[in-house]
Coordinates of C-alpha atoms and ligand atoms in Angstrom, one line a residue:
M186 CA -4.2 -14.0 -19.3
S187 CA -1.8 -12.1 -17.1
H188 CA -3.1 -8.6 -17.8
L189 CA -6.5 -7.2 -18.5
R190 CA -7.7 -3.7 -19.2
N191 CA -11.0 -2.4 -17.7
V192 CA -13.1 0.1 -19.6
T193 CA -15.5 1.1 -16.9
C194 CA -15.0 2.5 -13.4
R195 CA -14.6 -0.1 -10.6
V196 CA -17.0 1.6 -8.3
C197 CA -19.8 3.2 -10.4
K198 CA -19.4 1.3 -13.7
G199 CA -19.4 4.6 -15.6
S200 CA -17.2 5.2 -18.6
S201 CA -16.2 8.8 -18.1
L202 CA -12.6 8.0 -17.4
T203 CA -9.6 10.4 -18.0
R204 CA -6.0 9.6 -17.7
I205 CA -4.3 11.8 -15.2
L206 CA -0.8 10.2 -14.8
S207 CA 1.3 7.8 -16.9
L208 CA 4.5 6.4 -15.4
G209 CA 5.4 4.1 -18.3
E210 CA 5.7 0.3 -18.2
H211 CA 6.8 -1.3 -14.9
P212 CA 7.2 -4.8 -13.6
P213 CA 5.0 -5.6 -10.5
V214 CA 6.8 -3.9 -7.6
D215 CA 6.8 -6.9 -5.2
N216 CA 8.2 -9.3 -7.8
F217 CA 11.8 -9.3 -6.6
T218 CA 13.9 -11.4 -8.9
D219 CA 17.3 -13.0 -9.4
A220 CA 19.8 -13.4 -12.2
E221 CA 18.2 -16.7 -13.4
H222 CA 14.7 -15.2 -13.8
L223 CA 15.6 -11.8 -15.4
K224 CA 14.4 -13.1 -18.8
D225 CA 10.9 -13.8 -17.3
E226 CA 10.3 -10.3 -16.1
K227 CA 7.2 -8.7 -17.6
R228 CA 6.2 -5.0 -17.7
Y229 CA 2.7 -3.5 -17.7
P230 CA 1.5 0.0 -18.1
L231 CA 1.2 2.1 -15.0
D232 CA -1.5 4.7 -15.9
V233 CA -3.9 6.4 -13.5
Y234 CA -7.4 7.5 -14.4
F235 CA -10.0 9.7 -12.8
C236 CA -13.7 8.8 -12.9
G237 CA -15.8 11.9 -13.8
T238 CA -18.9 10.3 -12.2
C239 CA -18.0 8.9 -8.8
N240 CA -14.5 10.5 -8.8
L241 CA -12.6 7.3 -8.0
V242 CA -8.9 7.5 -8.9
Q243 CA -7.9 4.2 -10.2
L244 CA -5.8 2.0 -12.5
L245 CA -7.5 0.3 -15.4
D246 CA -4.7 -2.1 -16.2
V247 CA -5.1 -5.1 -14.0
V248 CA -2.2 -7.5 -13.6
A249 CA -3.5 -11.0 -12.8
E250 CA -3.6 -11.7 -9.1
D251 CA -1.5 -14.8 -9.3
E252 CA 1.3 -12.7 -10.9
L253 CA 1.1 -10.2 -8.0
F254 CA 0.4 -12.2 -5.0
H255 CA 1.6 -15.6 -6.0
G256 CA 2.7 -18.4 -3.7
E257 CA 5.7 -16.3 -2.6
Y258 CA 5.1 -12.7 -1.6
A259 CA 7.9 -10.3 -0.6
Y260 CA 5.9 -8.0 1.7
F261 CA 6.0 -9.0 5.4
S262 CA 4.1 -6.3 7.4
S263 CA 6.1 -7.1 10.5
A264 CA 9.4 -6.2 8.9
S265 CA 8.7 -2.6 9.8
K266 CA 8.7 -2.0 13.5
P267 CA 6.5 1.2 13.4
L268 CA 3.8 -0.8 11.6
V269 CA 3.8 -3.4 14.3
D270 CA 3.1 -0.6 16.8
H271 CA 0.5 0.9 14.6
F272 CA -1.5 -2.4 14.4
R273 CA -1.2 -2.9 18.2
S274 CA -2.9 0.4 18.8
Y275 CA -5.4 -0.3 15.9
A276 CA -6.4 -3.5 17.7
D277 CA -6.8 -1.5 21.0
D278 CA -9.2 0.9 19.2
L279 CA -11.3 -2.0 17.9
K280 CA -11.4 -3.6 21.3
S281 CA -12.6 -0.4 23.0
E282 CA -15.4 0.2 20.6
H283 CA -16.3 -2.6 18.2
V284 CA -15.5 -6.2 19.5
A285 CA -15.9 -8.0 22.7
P286 CA -14.0 -11.0 23.9
G287 CA -15.2 -14.1 22.2
D288 CA -16.4 -12.3 19.0
L289 CA -15.1 -13.4 15.6
I290 CA -12.7 -11.0 13.8
V291 CA -11.9 -11.8 10.2
D292 CA -9.0 -10.1 8.5
I293 CA -8.8 -10.1 4.7
G294 CA -5.2 -10.0 3.5
S295 CA -4.0 -10.8 7.0
N296 CA -0.4 -11.0 5.9
D297 CA 1.8 -12.3 8.7
G298 CA -0.9 -11.7 11.3
I299 CA 0.2 -8.2 12.2
L300 CA -3.3 -7.2 13.3
L301 CA -4.8 -10.5 14.5
Q302 CA -1.9 -11.4 16.7
N303 CA -3.2 -8.8 19.1
F304 CA -6.5 -10.7 19.6
V305 CA -5.1 -14.2 20.1
G306 CA -6.3 -15.8 23.3
T307 CA -9.2 -13.3 23.9
H308 CA -11.2 -13.2 20.6
R309 CA -11.8 -15.7 17.8
V310 CA -9.6 -14.8 14.8
L311 CA -9.5 -15.9 11.3
G312 CA -7.0 -14.6 8.7
I313 CA -7.4 -14.8 4.9
E314 CA -4.2 -14.6 3.0
P315 CA -3.5 -15.8 -0.5
S316 CA 0.3 -15.8 -0.3
A317 CA 1.5 -19.1 1.2
N318 CA 4.8 -17.9 2.7
V319 CA 3.3 -15.0 4.7
A320 CA 0.3 -17.1 5.7
E321 CA 2.7 -19.6 7.1
A322 CA 4.3 -16.9 9.3
A323 CA 0.8 -16.1 10.7
R324 CA 0.0 -19.7 11.4
A325 CA 3.3 -20.0 13.3
K326 CA 1.9 -17.4 15.6
G327 CA -1.2 -19.4 16.3
I328 CA -3.5 -17.5 13.9
E329 CA -5.8 -19.7 11.9
T330 CA -5.4 -18.6 8.3
E331 CA -7.4 -19.5 5.2
S332 CA -5.4 -19.6 2.0
G333 CA -6.8 -17.8 -1.0
F334 CA -8.7 -14.7 -2.0
F335 CA -11.8 -13.6 -0.2
T336 CA -15.0 -14.3 -2.2
I337 CA -18.8 -14.6 -1.6
E338 CA -18.2 -18.4 -1.7
M339 CA -15.5 -18.2 1.0
A340 CA -17.8 -16.0 3.1
K341 CA -20.4 -18.8 3.0
R342 CA -17.9 -21.4 4.1
I343 CA -16.7 -19.2 6.9
I344 CA -20.3 -18.7 8.2
E345 CA -20.8 -22.5 8.2
M346 CA -17.6 -23.1 10.1
H347 CA -17.4 -20.1 12.5
G348 CA -20.6 -18.1 12.3
K349 CA -20.8 -14.5 11.4
A350 CA -18.1 -11.9 12.1
K351 CA -18.5 -8.8 14.4
V352 CA -15.6 -7.2 12.7
I353 CA -14.1 -7.7 9.2
S354 CA -11.0 -5.8 8.4
A355 CA -9.0 -5.2 5.3
N356 CA -5.9 -3.2 5.6
N357 CA -3.7 -2.0 2.7
V358 CA -5.6 -4.6 0.6
F359 CA -9.0 -3.0 0.0
A360 CA -7.3 -0.9 -2.7
H361 CA -5.9 -4.0 -4.3
I362 CA -9.2 -5.4 -5.3
D363 CA -10.4 -5.3 -8.9
D364 CA -13.8 -6.9 -8.4
L365 CA -15.1 -4.7 -5.5
D366 CA -18.7 -6.0 -5.8
E367 CA -17.6 -9.6 -4.9
I368 CA -15.8 -8.4 -1.8
V369 CA -18.4 -5.9 -0.6
Q370 CA -21.2 -8.5 -1.1
G371 CA -19.1 -11.2 0.7
V372 CA -18.4 -8.8 3.5
K373 CA -22.1 -7.9 3.9
D374 CA -23.0 -11.6 4.0
L375 CA -20.4 -12.4 6.6
L376 CA -21.0 -9.5 8.9
T377 CA -23.5 -9.7 11.9
D378 CA -26.3 -7.2 11.6
D379 CA -24.5 -4.9 14.0
G380 CA -21.0 -5.8 12.6
V381 CA -18.4 -3.4 11.3
F382 CA -16.2 -3.5 8.2
V383 CA -13.1 -1.5 8.7
S384 CA -10.4 -0.9 6.2
E385 CA -7.2 1.2 6.0
S386 CA -5.9 2.4 2.6
H387 CA -3.5 5.0 1.4
Y388 CA -5.4 8.2 1.2
L389 CA -5.8 10.1 -2.1
L390 CA -5.7 13.5 -0.3
D391 CA -2.3 12.8 1.1
L392 CA -1.1 11.3 -2.2
V393 CA -2.1 14.5 -4.0
E394 CA -1.1 17.1 -1.4
H395 CA 2.3 15.5 -0.8
G396 CA 3.1 14.4 -4.4
E397 CA 3.3 10.7 -3.3
F398 CA 3.1 9.5 -6.9
D399 CA 5.5 6.6 -6.1
T400 CA 2.6 4.9 -4.2
V401 CA 1.2 4.2 -7.6
Y402 CA 1.8 0.5 -8.5
H403 CA -0.1 -2.4 -10.0
E404 CA -1.2 -3.7 -6.7
H405 CA -2.9 -0.4 -5.9
L406 CA -5.9 -0.5 -8.2
C407 CA -7.8 2.2 -6.2
Y408 CA -6.7 5.5 -4.6
Y409 CA -9.6 6.1 -2.3
S410 CA -11.3 9.1 -1.0
V411 CA -14.6 9.3 0.9
K412 CA -17.0 10.2 -2.0
P413 CA -16.4 7.0 -4.1
L414 CA -16.4 4.8 -1.0
Q415 CA -19.9 6.2 -0.1
H416 CA -21.0 5.4 -3.6
L417 CA -19.6 1.9 -3.4
F418 CA -21.1 0.9 0.0
G419 CA -24.4 2.7 -0.9
R420 CA -24.9 0.3 -3.8
F421 CA -24.9 -2.6 -1.3
G422 CA -27.2 -1.1 1.3
M423 CA -24.2 -0.3 3.5
E424 CA -22.9 3.1 4.7
V425 CA -19.6 4.7 5.7
F426 CA -20.2 5.9 9.3
N427 CA -16.8 7.0 10.5
V428 CA -13.4 7.9 8.9
V429 CA -10.1 8.7 10.6
R430 CA -6.9 9.9 9.0
M431 CA -3.8 7.9 9.9
P432 CA -0.2 8.8 9.4
T433 CA 0.8 5.3 8.1
H434 CA 2.2 4.9 4.5
G435 CA 2.5 8.6 4.0
G436 CA -1.1 9.2 5.0
S437 CA -4.0 6.7 5.1
I438 CA -7.7 6.6 5.9
R439 CA -9.4 4.2 8.2
V440 CA -12.9 3.7 7.0
F441 CA -15.7 2.2 9.1
A442 CA -18.7 0.9 7.2
R443 CA -21.8 -1.0 8.3
K444 CA -25.2 -2.2 7.0
A445 CA -27.4 0.8 6.5
S446 CA -28.8 1.4 10.0
G447 CA -30.6 4.7 10.3
L448 CA -28.2 5.6 13.1
P449 CA -26.4 8.9 12.8
I450 CA -23.3 9.2 10.6
E451 CA -20.4 10.6 12.5
N452 CA -19.3 14.2 11.7
S453 CA -15.9 12.9 10.6
V454 CA -17.5 11.7 7.4
H455 CA -19.1 15.0 6.5
E456 CA -15.9 16.9 7.5
L457 CA -13.6 14.8 5.4
F458 CA -16.0 14.9 2.5
A459 CA -16.0 18.7 2.7
L460 CA -12.2 18.8 3.0
E461 CA -11.9 16.7 -0.2
E462 CA -14.3 18.9 -2.0
K463 CA -12.3 22.0 -1.0
A464 CA -9.0 20.4 -2.0
G465 CA -10.5 19.7 -5.5
L466 CA -10.5 15.9 -5.3
H467 CA -14.0 15.9 -6.9
S468 CA -12.8 17.7 -10.0
L469 CA -10.6 16.6 -12.9
A470 CA -8.9 20.0 -12.9
R471 CA -7.1 19.3 -9.6
F472 CA -5.0 16.6 -11.4
A473 CA -3.8 18.8 -14.2
D474 CA -0.3 19.1 -12.9
F475 CA 0.0 15.5 -11.6
Q476 CA 2.2 14.4 -14.5
K477 CA 4.4 17.4 -14.5
D478 CA 5.0 17.3 -10.8
A479 CA 6.0 13.6 -10.9
E480 CA 8.4 14.4 -13.8
A481 CA 9.9 17.3 -11.9
I482 CA 10.8 15.0 -9.0
K483 CA 12.3 12.5 -11.4
E484 CA 14.4 15.1 -13.2
K485 CA 15.7 16.5 -9.9
L486 CA 16.5 13.1 -8.5
V487 CA 18.2 11.8 -11.6
S488 CA 20.4 14.8 -12.1
L489 CA 21.3 14.8 -8.4
V490 CA 22.3 11.1 -8.4
R491 CA 24.2 11.4 -11.8
Q492 CA 26.0 14.4 -10.4
I493 CA 27.1 12.5 -7.3
R494 CA 28.2 9.6 -9.5
R495 CA 30.3 11.9 -11.7
E496 CA 32.1 13.0 -8.5
K497 CA 32.9 9.2 -8.0
K498 CA 30.9 9.2 -4.8
K499 CA 28.7 6.3 -3.8
V500 CA 24.9 6.2 -3.6
V501 CA 22.9 3.4 -2.0
A502 CA 19.2 3.1 -1.2
Y503 CA 17.5 2.5 2.1
G504 CA 14.5 0.2 2.2
A505 CA 13.1 -1.7 -0.8
P506 CA 9.4 -1.0 -0.4
A507 CA 6.9 -1.4 -3.2
K508 CA 6.8 2.4 -3.7
G509 CA 10.6 2.4 -3.9
N510 CA 10.5 0.2 -7.0
T511 CA 8.0 2.6 -8.7
L512 CA 10.5 5.4 -8.0
L513 CA 13.6 3.5 -9.1
N514 CA 11.9 2.3 -12.4
F515 CA 10.3 5.7 -13.2
C516 CA 13.8 7.3 -12.8
G517 CA 15.4 4.6 -14.8
F518 CA 18.0 3.9 -12.1
T519 CA 20.3 0.8 -12.3
Q520 CA 23.2 -0.5 -10.3
D521 CA 25.4 2.0 -12.1
D522 CA 23.5 4.7 -10.1
I523 CA 22.7 2.9 -6.9
E524 CA 25.1 0.2 -5.7
Y525 CA 22.7 -1.7 -3.5
V526 CA 19.5 -1.4 -1.5
T527 CA 19.2 -2.4 2.2
D528 CA 16.0 -3.9 3.5
T529 CA 15.0 -5.5 6.8
T530 CA 12.8 -8.2 5.1
P531 CA 14.8 -11.5 5.1
Y532 CA 12.8 -12.6 2.1
K533 CA 14.0 -9.7 0.0
I534 CA 17.7 -9.9 0.9
G535 CA 19.8 -11.7 -1.8
L536 CA 17.3 -10.8 -4.5
L537 CA 17.3 -8.0 -7.1
T538 CA 14.8 -5.2 -7.2
P539 CA 12.3 -5.7 -10.0
G540 CA 13.1 -3.7 -13.2
S541 CA 16.1 -1.9 -11.8
H542 CA 17.9 -5.1 -10.8
I543 CA 19.8 -3.6 -7.9
P544 CA 20.9 -6.1 -5.2
V545 CA 19.0 -6.1 -1.9
V546 CA 21.3 -6.6 1.1
S547 CA 21.0 -6.7 4.8
P548 CA 21.1 -3.3 6.6
D549 CA 24.0 -4.7 8.6
I550 CA 26.3 -3.5 5.8
L551 CA 25.8 0.1 6.9
K552 CA 27.3 -0.7 10.3
T553 CA 30.7 -0.9 8.7
E554 CA 30.4 0.9 5.3
T555 CA 29.7 4.6 4.9
P556 CA 28.4 5.5 1.5
E557 CA 28.4 9.3 0.8
Y558 CA 24.6 9.3 0.0
V559 CA 21.7 7.1 1.0
L560 CA 18.4 7.5 -1.0
L561 CA 15.6 6.9 1.4
L562 CA 13.0 4.9 -0.5
A563 CA 11.0 4.1 2.7
W564 CA 10.4 7.9 3.2
N565 CA 7.2 7.1 5.1
Y566 CA 9.5 6.1 8.0
R567 CA 11.6 9.2 7.6
D568 CA 11.8 10.3 11.3
F569 CA 12.1 6.7 12.6
I570 CA 14.9 5.9 10.2
L571 CA 16.9 9.1 10.5
E572 CA 16.9 8.6 14.3
K573 CA 17.8 4.9 14.0
E574 CA 20.7 5.7 11.6
K575 CA 22.1 8.7 13.5
E576 CA 25.4 6.9 13.9
L577 CA 25.7 6.3 10.2
R578 CA 24.9 10.0 9.6
A579 CA 27.5 11.0 12.2
R580 CA 30.0 9.1 10.1
G581 CA 29.2 11.3 7.2
A582 CA 26.4 9.6 5.2
K583 CA 23.8 12.0 3.9
F584 CA 20.2 11.0 3.3
I585 CA 18.4 12.0 0.1
I586 CA 14.7 12.2 0.8
P587 CA 12.8 12.0 -2.5
I588 CA 9.2 12.7 -1.5
P589 CA 7.4 15.2 -1.1
S590 CA 10.3 17.0 -2.6
V591 CA 14.0 16.2 -3.2
E592 CA 15.9 17.1 -0.1
I593 CA 19.3 16.2 1.4
V594 CA 19.6 15.8 5.2
Ligands
LIG153 P1 6.4 -0.1 3.5 O1 6.6 1.4 3.5 O2 5.7 -0.6 4.7 O3 5.5 -0.4 2.3 P2 5.2 -0.5 0.7 O4 6.0 -1.8 0.3 O5 3.8 -0.7 0.7 O6 5.7 0.7 0.0 O7 7.7 -0.9 3.3 C1 8.8 -0.5 4.0 C2 10.0 -1.4 3.5 O8 11.2 -0.8 4.1 C3 9.9 -2.8 4.0 O9 10.4 -3.6 2.9 C4 10.8 -2.9 5.2 C5 11.8 -1.8 4.9 N1 12.3 -1.1 6.1 C6 13.7 -1.1 6.4 O10 14.5 -1.7 5.6 N2 14.2 -0.5 7.5 C7 13.4 0.1 8.4 O11 13.9 0.7 9.4 C8 12.0 0.2 8.1 C9 11.1 0.9 9.0 C10 11.5 -0.5 7.0
LIG154 ZN1 -16.8 5.9 -11.0

């Protein structure tokens, strides 16, 4: 079975679920394709629900993991330079507070080793990564990497081989998990009694406040906020003790959890909970305009691009991130609208974007060619990219920024 549909909430198991956004049917956003495989492309509903009990925002349609993160995965974290810097400073933060030299750090969904590479030689590291090609990139950096998905069974094996972990991390993957109970139980088993589970995920408050509806895609099963996370960890005798907002991916939260300890919970947790309450995240009414707002962006963007094309001017796109594919497909863009997409990930170059089938090419093309308009799909790197491409802009190319609102710079 390649697609299942849950009927209960992933965190509290309740069934008071209301649909708050429907983006139509989309292929999985990281399944870049080629001419030969177009006929195999499958589409699944992309609908977002709100749980009236624990307030988790989530997808109920679950595409099979092996269809999303199969042997070959297109997302290499280290393709984005700002992300490499982010994970270096993340590692420094962990070193200053939570791990000492010699301690074991386990990273779930370790990708190409972007976090763990900062601990090699001083700490003991173990990556867990189901996608063979990205895991290989991590091993090439000297990072021991287990293949597969993290489970209670895998936690047991790791304890036998390496002992318990002082830190377990899961970054931009904790929201990808359908069976949260399996992961949280496995994490609890694998952690030392004073160990810390730290995860970073895209943050619902940023999603809602900045209209980042394109970050909705099948891999992102959960759109976290503090309240449902407290509920989740509470069920396992664990507690969220610190949360920090991060600028990555258009706004993320770093969440620290531990086994229930009786120690004080940091103020950050109470403060962010209160902010979420005030912003309406604990109430269905806050999401009343979610659909309308997404459609307004779509209409603006589609009419802008079609207008430019009528003037016989060229539009290309910059970056082929997962979220870019949600946006392209929601807008119904094809190669008639957008001639090509540039991306720094070698794996993506030469393939076609899923659904919209626009060729992905190396960013080198923009050294010689000057399209009139460049749609910035990787808008989360806006400042970095506008600065990096100042020469292209000086030659006359204008950037279209789609999110939080359509803007030409
Ligand atoms: P990213 O925003 O990290 O994530 P997601 O796939 O979760 O939406 O992806 C950024 C993509 O943009 C990635 O494929 C690399 C590409 N990219 C460029 O092409 N040029 C750049 O300068 C940067 C920073 C990223
Ligand atoms: Zn719930």
